[in-house]
Amino acid sequence: MESINIPAIVIGRLPLYLRTLQLMSIEGRLVTSSQELGERLGISAAQIRKDLSQFGEFGKQGTGYNIIFLTNQLQKILRVDHSWDIVVVGAGDVGHAIARYQGFANRGFRVVAVFDNDPEKIEQKIGDFTIQDINNLVPVIKETGVKIAMLSVPATHAQTVTDTLVKAGIRAILNYAPINLNVPPGVQIQYIDPVVHLQRMSFYLE
Amino acid sequence: MESINIPAIVIGRLPLYLRTLQLMSIEGRLVTSSQELGERLGISAAQIRKDLSQFGEFGKQGTGYNIIFLTNQLQKILRVDHSWDIVVVGAGDVGHAIARYQGFANRGFRVVAVFDNDPEKIEQKIGDFTIQDINNLVPVIKETGVKIAMLSVPATHAQTVTDTLVKAGIRAILNYAPINLNVPPGVQIQYIDPVVHLQRMSFYLE
């Protein structure tokens, strides 16, 4: 697959298709259509067909998509047909919520370790995890080969920690600190900042 | 301001400009440029100038932007020159993290109430908040006139709660449940699902 030729905006929609298909499976559904997916997602059926056609032929004209088959195909495309290990850096309230988050199950990810630099937090428990000293971060990443980190440290520390993560071998960072980060080419970065989303809505409020 | 004529994608970038300007102020900076903003954000300087020009003239050729002035203007445009009250529905781990989140300060929002339907959680404390019975949700929204909700209930309950929120007068919902929701025209909705972001990155990992 020539992933390099597929626009990031198309890749960005695939997880939404996958999530919707997985919910349909839970509902006991077997077959769906681009029309139905589109209605659930607020995306046109034509857009969905066009996006999926970049990766192959997944449905037949008139009979729709087999939900299990398309789910499996999307899991392969997004490389979540197996589970990725994740380290969480920063064990504040956000880090706690991430470490205990139930929504990773069956979606391709699992938290394997949580780190903090606060002596009062190190060795404390979050659910099944024992918070580890951030000084162990680099050796743990190198030893386990983990490629993905979720970052929930204060904005003032986020770039320094990011540099450390990248040097240790992390290749994808989901950043919860409210700051844009510099990463070298080949390292993926995504952001979650609830205030950015809230401000995108407040613009439209009277 | 004819907000209706400005593409949502432009509005979507304004919170990133505002966040970066506020960080620059914390750094003690007074003046910036579209070039510098662009470098921090990975957006072209031309794009930033074009976005801002939709709302007026904020900088002078060659002297750049006054950071405090542009911050104030963006706060007015995004309607966060005052603080919006927010209700949080769902007091699980995510709801806890939202209720205790320190990142709302000076960015235009504040949580005023937290609700849950679990008798074991109702009347419990989260920081300064006492978790309220979800049966009080509609009267509290109507009485206080709050317009924004953050939703952190299970996916199976999210649409029902959304319908209730909208009927009670909520006009903007930030949804943490991993499901797309239907809202009527005029109601804003935004989504935070960490797995969607992780899958957008795992596609590129080997």
Short mmCIF file of C-alpha atoms in Angstrom, two decimals:
data_model
loop_
_atom_site.label_atom_id
_atom_site.label_comp_id
_atom_site.label_asym_id
_atom_site.label_seq_id
_atom_site.Cartn_x
_atom_site.Cartn_y
_atom_site.Cartn_z
CA MET A 1 0.00 0.00 0.00
CA GLU A 2 1.43 3.38 -0.99
CA SER A 3 0.36 5.15 2.17
CA ILE A 4 2.45 8.15 1.23
CA ASN A 5 0.07 9.00 -1.61
CA ILE A 6 -3.08 9.03 0.49
CA PRO A 7 -4.01 12.42 1.93
CA ALA A 8 -3.86 12.72 5.72
CA ILE A 9 -7.45 13.98 5.70
CA VAL A 10 -8.58 10.63 4.24
CA ILE A 11 -6.56 8.68 6.82
CA GLY A 12 -8.09 10.91 9.47
CA ARG A 13 -11.61 9.74 8.58
CA LEU A 14 -10.85 6.00 8.63
CA PRO A 15 -10.89 5.74 12.47
CA LEU A 16 -14.39 7.25 12.42
CA TYR A 17 -15.56 4.63 9.93
CA LEU A 18 -13.95 1.89 12.02
CA ARG A 19 -15.50 3.16 15.25
CA THR A 20 -18.95 3.29 13.68
CA LEU A 21 -18.62 -0.22 12.22
CA GLN A 22 -17.55 -1.57 15.62
CA LEU A 23 -20.58 0.05 17.24
CA MET A 24 -22.80 -1.49 14.55
CA SER A 25 -21.32 -4.92 15.34
CA ILE A 26 -22.15 -4.42 19.00
CA GLU A 27 -25.70 -3.62 17.89
CA GLY A 28 -25.73 -7.03 16.18
CA ARG A 29 -25.69 -5.64 12.66
CA LEU A 30 -24.06 -7.57 9.77
CA VAL A 31 -24.33 -5.32 6.72
CA THR A 32 -24.26 -1.57 6.18
CA SER A 33 -24.01 0.94 3.34
CA SER A 34 -22.09 4.10 2.58
CA GLN A 35 -25.45 5.90 2.93
CA GLU A 36 -26.00 4.63 6.46
CA LEU A 37 -22.39 5.25 7.52
CA GLY A 38 -22.70 8.74 6.08
CA GLU A 39 -25.87 9.50 8.01
CA ARG A 40 -24.31 8.37 11.28
CA LEU A 41 -21.17 10.41 10.67
CA GLY A 42 -22.47 13.49 8.90
CA ILE A 43 -20.26 12.68 5.90
CA SER A 44 -21.58 12.18 2.36
CA ALA A 45 -21.95 8.61 1.09
CA ALA A 46 -19.92 9.59 -1.99
CA GLN A 47 -17.04 10.77 0.22
CA ILE A 48 -17.03 7.50 2.15
CA ARG A 49 -17.04 5.41 -1.05
CA LYS A 50 -14.23 7.55 -2.47
CA ASP A 51 -12.15 7.27 0.73
CA LEU A 52 -12.54 3.48 0.91
CA SER A 53 -11.85 3.01 -2.81
CA GLN A 54 -8.31 4.28 -2.21
CA PHE A 55 -7.63 1.01 -0.39
CA GLY A 56 -9.52 -1.55 -2.48
CA GLU A 57 -12.99 -2.90 -3.21
CA PHE A 58 -14.82 -3.54 0.05
CA GLY A 59 -18.47 -3.65 -0.97
CA LYS A 60 -20.64 -4.72 -3.87
CA GLN A 61 -22.96 -2.33 -5.68
CA GLY A 62 -26.42 -2.85 -4.23
CA THR A 63 -25.49 -5.22 -1.40
CA GLY A 64 -23.47 -2.84 0.77
CA TYR A 65 -20.57 -3.61 3.09
CA ASN A 66 -20.12 -6.73 5.20
CA ILE A 67 -19.46 -5.09 8.58
CA ILE A 68 -17.04 -7.72 9.94
CA PHE A 69 -15.05 -7.84 6.70
CA LEU A 70 -14.78 -4.05 6.40
CA THR A 71 -13.90 -3.78 10.10
CA ASN A 72 -11.06 -6.26 9.64
CA GLN A 73 -9.81 -4.48 6.55
CA LEU A 74 -9.81 -1.07 8.26
CA GLN A 75 -8.03 -2.57 11.28
CA LYS A 76 -5.31 -3.84 8.93
CA ILE A 77 -5.04 -0.53 7.09
CA LEU A 78 -4.78 1.42 10.36
CA ARG A 79 -2.42 -1.25 11.75
CA VAL A 80 -4.65 -1.90 14.73
CA ASP A 81 -5.19 -5.59 13.87
CA HIS A 82 -2.81 -6.07 16.80
CA SER A 83 -2.43 -4.09 20.03
CA TRP A 84 0.12 -1.26 20.41
CA ASP A 85 1.73 -0.62 23.78
CA ILE A 86 1.58 2.94 25.09
CA VAL A 87 3.52 4.76 27.80
CA VAL A 88 1.81 7.61 29.65
CA VAL A 89 4.05 10.45 30.83
CA GLY A 90 2.54 12.68 33.50
CA ALA A 91 0.38 11.21 36.26
CA GLY A 92 -1.82 14.19 37.07
CA ASP A 93 -5.60 14.12 36.66
CA VAL A 94 -5.38 13.72 32.89
CA GLY A 95 -2.72 10.99 33.18
CA HIS A 96 -4.91 9.17 35.70
CA ALA A 97 -7.88 9.30 33.35
CA ILE A 98 -5.76 7.98 30.45
CA ALA A 99 -4.26 5.16 32.51
CA ARG A 100 -7.71 4.04 33.65
CA TYR A 101 -9.48 4.68 30.33
CA GLN A 102 -11.67 1.72 29.36
CA GLY A 103 -12.06 2.82 25.75
CA PHE A 104 -8.79 1.36 24.45
CA ALA A 105 -10.07 -2.24 24.59
CA ASN A 106 -10.56 -3.83 21.15
CA ARG A 107 -9.40 -0.67 19.45
CA GLY A 108 -5.70 -1.46 19.13
CA PHE A 109 -3.98 0.11 22.13
CA ARG A 110 -3.14 -0.60 25.74
CA VAL A 111 -1.29 1.40 28.35
CA VAL A 112 1.71 -0.50 29.72
CA ALA A 113 3.44 2.04 31.96
CA VAL A 114 2.89 5.43 33.64
CA PHE A 115 5.69 7.85 34.56
CA ASP A 116 5.97 11.02 36.62
CA ASN A 117 8.78 13.13 38.07
CA ASP A 118 7.03 13.93 41.36
CA PRO A 119 8.55 11.93 44.26
CA GLU A 120 5.16 11.98 45.97
CA LYS A 121 3.53 10.24 42.99
CA ILE A 122 6.27 7.73 42.16
CA GLU A 123 5.39 4.24 43.47
CA GLN A 124 1.75 5.28 43.94
CA LYS A 125 -0.90 3.15 42.22
CA ILE A 126 -3.25 4.10 39.37
CA GLY A 127 -5.55 1.13 38.93
CA ASP A 128 -3.22 -1.74 38.02
CA PHE A 129 -0.23 0.52 37.36
CA THR A 130 2.53 1.65 39.70
CA ILE A 131 3.70 5.13 38.74
CA GLN A 132 7.36 4.90 37.73
CA ASP A 133 10.14 7.46 38.11
CA ILE A 134 10.54 9.48 34.90
CA ASN A 135 14.25 8.66 35.13
CA ASN A 136 13.29 5.12 34.08
CA LEU A 137 11.48 6.38 30.98
CA VAL A 138 14.33 6.04 28.48
CA PRO A 139 15.49 2.59 29.60
CA VAL A 140 11.90 1.27 29.64
CA ILE A 141 11.22 2.59 26.11
CA LYS A 142 14.48 1.15 24.81
CA GLU A 143 13.98 -2.20 26.51
CA THR A 144 10.35 -2.71 25.53
CA GLY A 145 10.52 -1.06 22.10
CA VAL A 146 7.28 0.84 22.77
CA LYS A 147 6.60 3.33 19.96
CA ILE A 148 3.66 5.39 21.24
CA ALA A 149 3.45 7.86 24.13
CA MET A 150 0.62 9.88 25.58
CA LEU A 151 1.87 13.10 27.08
CA SER A 152 0.05 14.71 30.01
CA VAL A 153 2.74 16.87 31.60
CA PRO A 154 2.48 20.67 32.12
CA ALA A 155 2.96 22.77 28.96
CA THR A 156 6.21 24.12 30.38
CA HIS A 157 7.76 20.61 30.39
CA ALA A 158 6.15 19.20 27.26
CA GLN A 159 8.86 20.03 24.69
CA THR A 160 11.70 18.75 26.87
CA VAL A 161 9.89 15.49 27.58
CA THR A 162 9.04 15.18 23.87
CA ASP A 163 12.71 15.51 22.92
CA THR A 164 13.56 12.76 25.41
CA LEU A 165 10.78 10.50 24.10
CA VAL A 166 11.88 10.92 20.49
CA LYS A 167 15.52 10.23 21.31
CA ALA A 168 14.50 7.07 23.16
CA GLY A 169 12.63 5.74 20.12
CA ILE A 170 9.01 6.95 20.44
CA ARG A 171 7.47 7.47 16.99
CA ALA A 172 3.98 8.73 17.82
CA ILE A 173 2.90 11.17 20.53
CA LEU A 174 -0.61 12.11 21.59
CA ASN A 175 -0.09 15.39 23.42
CA TYR A 176 -2.55 16.64 26.05
CA ALA A 177 -0.41 19.61 27.08
CA PRO A 178 -1.87 22.83 25.64
CA ILE A 179 1.14 23.68 23.49
CA ASN A 180 2.35 22.89 19.99
CA LEU A 181 5.44 20.70 19.92
CA ASN A 182 8.31 20.31 17.50
CA VAL A 183 9.09 16.76 16.42
CA PRO A 184 11.47 15.62 13.68
CA PRO A 185 10.18 14.19 10.38
CA GLY A 186 8.98 10.61 10.77
CA VAL A 187 7.55 11.22 14.24
CA GLN A 188 3.76 11.52 14.36
CA ILE A 189 2.08 13.99 16.67
CA GLN A 190 -1.57 14.58 17.48
CA TYR A 191 -3.15 16.95 19.98
CA ILE A 192 -6.00 16.90 22.45
CA ASP A 193 -6.85 20.25 24.01
CA PRO A 194 -10.45 20.55 25.18
CA VAL A 195 -10.27 24.36 25.23
CA VAL A 196 -9.43 24.47 21.52
CA HIS A 197 -12.61 22.47 20.84
CA LEU A 198 -14.66 24.65 23.18
CA GLN A 199 -13.42 27.83 21.49
CA ARG A 200 -14.33 26.39 18.08
CA MET A 201 -17.90 26.24 19.38
CA SER A 202 -18.07 29.44 21.42
CA PHE A 203 -17.42 31.40 18.21
CA TYR A 204 -20.91 30.38 17.09
CA LEU A 205 -22.68 31.05 20.40
CA GLU A 206 -24.58 34.25 21.10
CA MET B 1 -19.19 40.16 11.80
CA GLU B 2 -20.62 37.82 9.18
CA SER B 3 -19.46 34.64 10.91
CA ILE B 4 -21.58 32.56 8.59
CA ASN B 5 -19.31 33.38 5.65
CA ILE B 6 -16.09 32.28 7.31
CA PRO B 7 -15.15 28.63 6.71
CA ALA B 8 -15.18 26.39 9.78
CA ILE B 9 -11.61 25.37 9.01
CA VAL B 10 -10.50 28.99 9.49
CA ILE B 11 -12.41 29.29 12.75
CA GLY B 12 -10.81 26.00 13.79
CA ARG B 13 -7.31 27.50 13.55
CA LEU B 14 -8.07 30.64 15.58
CA PRO B 15 -7.89 28.85 18.97
CA LEU B 16 -4.40 27.62 18.04
CA TYR B 17 -3.29 31.17 17.25
CA LEU B 18 -4.80 32.40 20.50
CA ARG B 19 -3.16 29.63 22.54
CA THR B 20 0.24 30.36 21.03
CA LEU B 21 -0.12 34.11 21.64
CA GLN B 22 -1.07 33.48 25.27
CA LEU B 23 2.01 31.28 25.72
CA MET B 24 4.16 34.03 24.17
CA SER B 25 2.72 36.52 26.67
CA ILE B 26 3.67 34.16 29.51
CA GLU B 27 7.18 34.11 28.03
CA GLY B 28 7.19 37.91 28.37
CA ARG B 29 7.02 38.58 24.65
CA LEU B 30 5.33 41.72 23.27
CA VAL B 31 5.48 41.42 19.48
CA THR B 32 5.35 38.50 17.04
CA SER B 33 5.01 37.87 13.31
CA SER B 34 3.04 35.56 11.06
CA GLN B 35 6.37 33.84 10.32
CA GLU B 36 7.04 33.07 13.96
CA LEU B 37 3.47 31.98 14.66
CA GLY B 38 3.70 29.77 11.60
CA GLU B 39 6.92 28.13 12.74
CA ARG B 40 5.47 27.36 16.16
CA LEU B 41 2.31 25.91 14.66
CA GLY B 42 3.52 24.23 11.49
CA ILE B 43 1.21 26.49 9.45
CA SER B 44 2.43 28.79 6.66
CA ALA B 45 2.79 32.49 7.44
CA ALA B 46 0.66 33.25 4.37
CA GLN B 47 -2.16 31.06 5.70
CA ILE B 48 -2.08 32.83 9.07
CA ARG B 49 -2.15 36.28 7.44
CA LYS B 50 -5.03 35.19 5.21
CA ASP B 51 -7.00 33.74 8.14
CA LEU B 52 -6.56 36.85 10.27
CA SER B 53 -7.35 39.21 7.37
CA GLN B 54 -10.90 37.80 7.32
CA PHE B 55 -11.49 39.62 10.60
CA GLY B 56 -9.63 42.90 10.11
CA GLU B 57 -6.20 44.47 10.10
CA PHE B 58 -4.25 43.32 13.14
CA GLY B 59 -0.63 44.00 12.23
CA LYS B 60 1.44 46.46 10.27
CA GLN B 61 3.68 45.42 7.40
CA GLY B 62 7.17 45.09 8.80
CA THR B 63 6.35 45.62 12.48
CA GLY B 64 4.40 42.42 13.13
CA TYR B 65 1.59 41.84 15.60
CA ASN B 66 1.23 43.38 19.05
CA ILE B 67 0.65 40.20 21.08
CA ILE B 68 -1.69 41.70 23.69
CA PHE B 69 -3.77 43.47 21.05
CA LEU B 70 -4.09 40.40 18.82
CA THR B 71 -4.87 38.22 21.86
CA ASN B 72 -7.69 40.56 22.86
CA GLN B 73 -9.06 40.64 19.32
CA LEU B 74 -9.03 36.85 19.00
CA GLN B 75 -10.70 36.52 22.40
CA LYS B 76 -13.49 38.83 21.17
CA ILE B 77 -13.84 36.97 17.87
CA LEU B 78 -14.02 33.58 19.63
CA ARG B 79 -16.32 35.11 22.28
CA VAL B 80 -13.99 34.13 25.09
CA ASP B 81 -13.44 37.71 26.28
CA HIS B 82 -15.71 36.56 29.09
CA SER B 83 -16.03 33.18 30.80
CA TRP B 84 -18.58 30.55 29.74
CA ASP B 85 -20.08 28.22 32.32
CA ILE B 86 -19.94 24.49 31.56
CA VAL B 87 -21.80 21.50 32.98
CA VAL B 88 -20.06 18.12 33.01
CA VAL B 89 -22.27 15.06 32.58
CA GLY B 90 -20.71 11.77 33.66
CA ALA B 91 -18.45 11.60 36.71
CA GLY B 92 -16.23 8.66 35.77
CA ASP B 93 -12.47 8.97 35.33
CA VAL B 94 -12.82 11.30 32.34
CA GLY B 95 -15.44 13.43 34.10
CA HIS B 96 -13.16 13.68 37.12
CA ALA B 97 -10.26 14.84 34.96
CA ILE B 98 -12.46 17.46 33.26
CA ALA B 99 -13.88 18.76 36.55
CA ARG B 100 -10.39 19.15 37.98
CA TYR B 101 -8.73 20.37 34.76
CA GLN B 102 -6.53 23.41 35.42
CA GLY B 103 -6.29 24.35 31.75
CA PHE B 104 -9.57 26.28 31.52
CA ALA B 105 -8.25 29.26 33.49
CA ASN B 106 -7.84 32.43 31.39
CA ARG B 107 -9.10 30.64 28.32
CA GLY B 108 -12.79 31.43 28.56
CA PHE B 109 -14.44 28.52 30.36
CA ARG B 110 -15.17 27.22 33.82
CA VAL B 111 -16.95 24.12 35.06
CA VAL B 112 -19.89 25.00 37.31
CA ALA B 113 -21.56 21.63 37.95
CA VAL B 114 -21.00 17.88 37.57
CA PHE B 115 -23.78 15.31 37.17
CA ASP B 116 -24.03 11.52 37.28
CA ASN B 117 -26.81 8.94 37.50
CA ASP B 118 -24.95 6.55 39.82
CA PRO B 119 -26.38 6.73 43.38
CA GLU B 120 -22.92 5.82 44.72
CA LYS B 121 -21.37 8.86 43.04
CA ILE B 122 -24.13 11.41 43.72
CA GLU B 123 -23.19 13.71 46.64
CA GLN B 124 -19.53 12.61 46.39
CA LYS B 125 -16.92 15.35 45.96
CA ILE B 126 -14.67 16.06 42.97
CA GLY B 127 -12.35 18.83 44.08
CA ASP B 128 -14.68 21.73 44.88
CA PHE B 129 -17.72 20.13 43.24
CA THR B 130 -20.40 17.92 44.70
CA ILE B 131 -21.64 15.45 42.10
CA GLN B 132 -25.31 16.14 41.47
CA ASP B 133 -28.10 13.75 40.54
CA ILE B 134 -28.63 13.71 36.77
CA ASN B 135 -32.31 14.24 37.49
CA ASN B 136 -31.36 17.81 38.42
CA LEU B 137 -29.67 18.40 35.07
CA VAL B 138 -32.59 19.97 33.21
CA PRO B 139 -33.70 22.30 36.03
CA VAL B 140 -30.10 23.44 36.63
CA ILE B 141 -29.54 24.18 32.92
CA LYS B 142 -32.82 26.06 32.66
CA GLU B 143 -32.25 28.01 35.85
CA THR B 144 -28.65 29.01 35.17
CA GLY B 145 -28.92 29.41 31.39
CA VAL B 146 -25.68 27.46 30.86
CA LYS B 147 -25.12 26.83 27.15
CA ILE B 148 -22.15 24.42 27.06
CA ALA B 149 -21.88 20.80 28.23
CA MET B 150 -19.00 18.34 28.32
CA LEU B 151 -20.26 14.79 27.95
CA SER B 152 -18.35 11.91 29.53
CA VAL B 153 -21.01 9.21 29.83
CA PRO B 154 -20.77 5.72 28.28
CA ALA B 155 -21.36 5.57 24.50
CA THR B 156 -24.59 3.66 25.10
CA HIS B 157 -26.10 6.63 26.99
CA ALA B 158 -24.58 9.48 25.02
CA GLN B 159 -27.37 10.10 22.49
CA THR B 160 -30.14 10.02 25.11
CA VAL B 161 -28.28 12.45 27.35
CA THR B 162 -27.54 14.66 24.34
CA ASP B 163 -31.23 14.85 23.46
CA THR B 164 -31.98 15.87 27.06
CA LEU B 165 -29.21 18.50 27.04
CA VAL B 166 -30.43 20.03 23.80
CA LYS B 167 -34.04 20.15 24.96
CA ALA B 168 -32.93 21.88 28.16
CA GLY B 169 -31.14 24.63 26.20
CA ILE B 170 -27.54 23.47 25.73
CA ARG B 171 -26.12 24.86 22.47
CA ALA B 172 -22.60 23.36 22.42
CA ILE B 173 -21.47 19.87 23.41
CA LEU B 174 -17.94 18.54 23.71
CA ASN B 175 -18.43 14.79 23.56
CA TYR B 176 -15.90 12.37 25.07
CA ALA B 177 -18.04 9.28 24.46
CA PRO B 178 -16.65 7.30 21.49
CA ILE B 179 -19.74 7.69 19.31
CA ASN B 180 -21.04 10.20 16.79
CA LEU B 181 -24.11 12.06 17.98
CA ASN B 182 -27.05 13.65 16.21
CA VAL B 183 -27.83 17.22 17.16
CA PRO B 184 -30.27 19.61 15.52
CA PRO B 185 -29.09 22.57 13.42
CA GLY B 186 -27.84 25.42 15.58
CA VAL B 187 -26.31 23.10 18.17
CA GLN B 188 -22.52 22.81 18.00
CA ILE B 189 -20.79 19.52 18.62
CA GLN B 190 -17.12 18.61 18.89
CA TYR B 191 -15.49 15.28 19.72
CA ILE B 192 -12.55 14.08 21.77
CA ASP B 193 -11.70 10.40 21.31
CA PRO B 194 -8.06 9.57 22.03
CA VAL B 195 -8.27 6.30 20.08
CA VAL B 196 -9.23 8.15 16.89
CA HIS B 197 -6.06 10.24 17.26
CA LEU B 198 -3.94 7.17 18.04
CA GLN B 199 -5.26 5.33 14.97
CA ARG B 200 -4.46 8.37 12.80
CA MET B 201 -0.84 7.85 13.87
CA SER B 202 -0.62 4.03 13.93
CA PHE B 203 -1.40 4.05 10.20
CA TYR B 204 2.06 5.54 9.66
CA LEU B 205 3.93 3.24 12.08
CA GLU B 206 5.81 0.16 10.93
#
